Amino acid sequence: MNATNIVSSSVTLNWSTTAGATFDLRYREVGSGTWIVINDIDTTTYDLTGLNPETDYEYEVRSLCGTNSSVYSTTDNFSTAVVSYCNAQGNNISDEYISRVEIDGVINDTESSTSSGYSNFKGMSIFNSMALNSSNHNISVTKFWTGTNYNEAVSVWIDFDQDGIFSAAEKILESGSSTIQTVSNPNFSIPVDAKTGDTVMRVIMKYYGNPTGQIQNDPCETFTYGEVEDYTVNIFDETLSVNTQDLESIAVYPNPFKDTIDIKIPSGMTNNDISYNVNNVLSRSIASNNVQLNDNTIRILNNVQSGTYFLGIQDQNTNQSVVK
Ligand SMILES: [Ca+2]
Ligand SMILES: [Ca+2]
């Protein structure tokens, strides 16, 4: 058996033939207890689609001859690829850039930190998780001008199907070029068929000259004036257990932070209910001690240096865990 054509969401599995046979194929994410079974395949190759990126899978095949089936083969493995995205950026931020993005009341303020026409916030847990098939989410994007207020178009996409392409249907905010400082969509939805987990969002603010009302439709453009910001947003399945959902909804703020980090935990939980640690990219914990709880907030009081951190949380009652 072997796996070919491996990309982020699909793979072709091949196995050797037995004349006249049909096959059952079963596969799962490594660590999952449940096989997904595909019965009665009449060729020795099969394209699996709808896979998660950067994920380890295992699979087995058995042959059927009439009503007799063999035992499943030994297990083979493959890993899906990382999703890659087209480049987009502004080349010049001397006149204007994105100073703030807000989703459902959580603000990412980049007015002072913007240093180029592309800002990468991917891999950071900034905004609250959003449930599949939920609606009434709001997003706003604030423009900053260093002098004259020029006409800027703003568009935002979320790659809901995680295929690496920001399609027109995945645009959640579209504001034609104008001098309106904060533009918004007060009611965007998460599609029922979105993939769950970390999902990339792209925000583009591009200078357009006259006339006003011009729309930014290209998510892959390098342009002269303005800025692109990329984010990771988390989408979860509300039908999963309450505890997983609670952990997923834990918010960390401010983001970016200065000196202290607050971790907001679901109401009804206390810090006896969860264990947590915050590691930097070198896996050094910065929060194993020196924390306190105010209401449903954990504050990390260490003099935290700027950088990228990973928050690991475990529900002590259910042993469910999540890493942000
Ligand atoms: Ca910015
Ligand atoms: Ca897509």
XYZ file of C-alpha atoms and ligand atoms in Angstrom, residues 93 97-101 108-119 121 142 227-229 231, ligand 1:
25
model
C 2.379 52.156 5.072
C -2.653 51.073 7.517
C -4.976 48.797 9.511
C -4.967 49.919 13.140
C -7.590 47.654 14.649
C -9.600 44.520 13.954
C -6.688 43.422 18.194
C -5.113 46.861 18.328
C -2.138 47.220 15.974
C -1.933 50.977 15.695
C 1.454 51.190 17.373
C 2.854 47.836 16.253
C 2.256 48.032 12.523
C 5.701 47.987 10.960
C 5.137 46.824 7.396
C 2.412 46.246 4.841
C 1.968 42.659 6.008
C 1.272 41.643 9.613
C -1.061 37.073 13.556
C -10.426 50.458 11.631
C -1.812 46.713 4.717
C -2.709 43.027 4.901
C -3.228 41.259 8.243
C -5.146 35.782 11.520
Ca -1.801 46.795 11.282
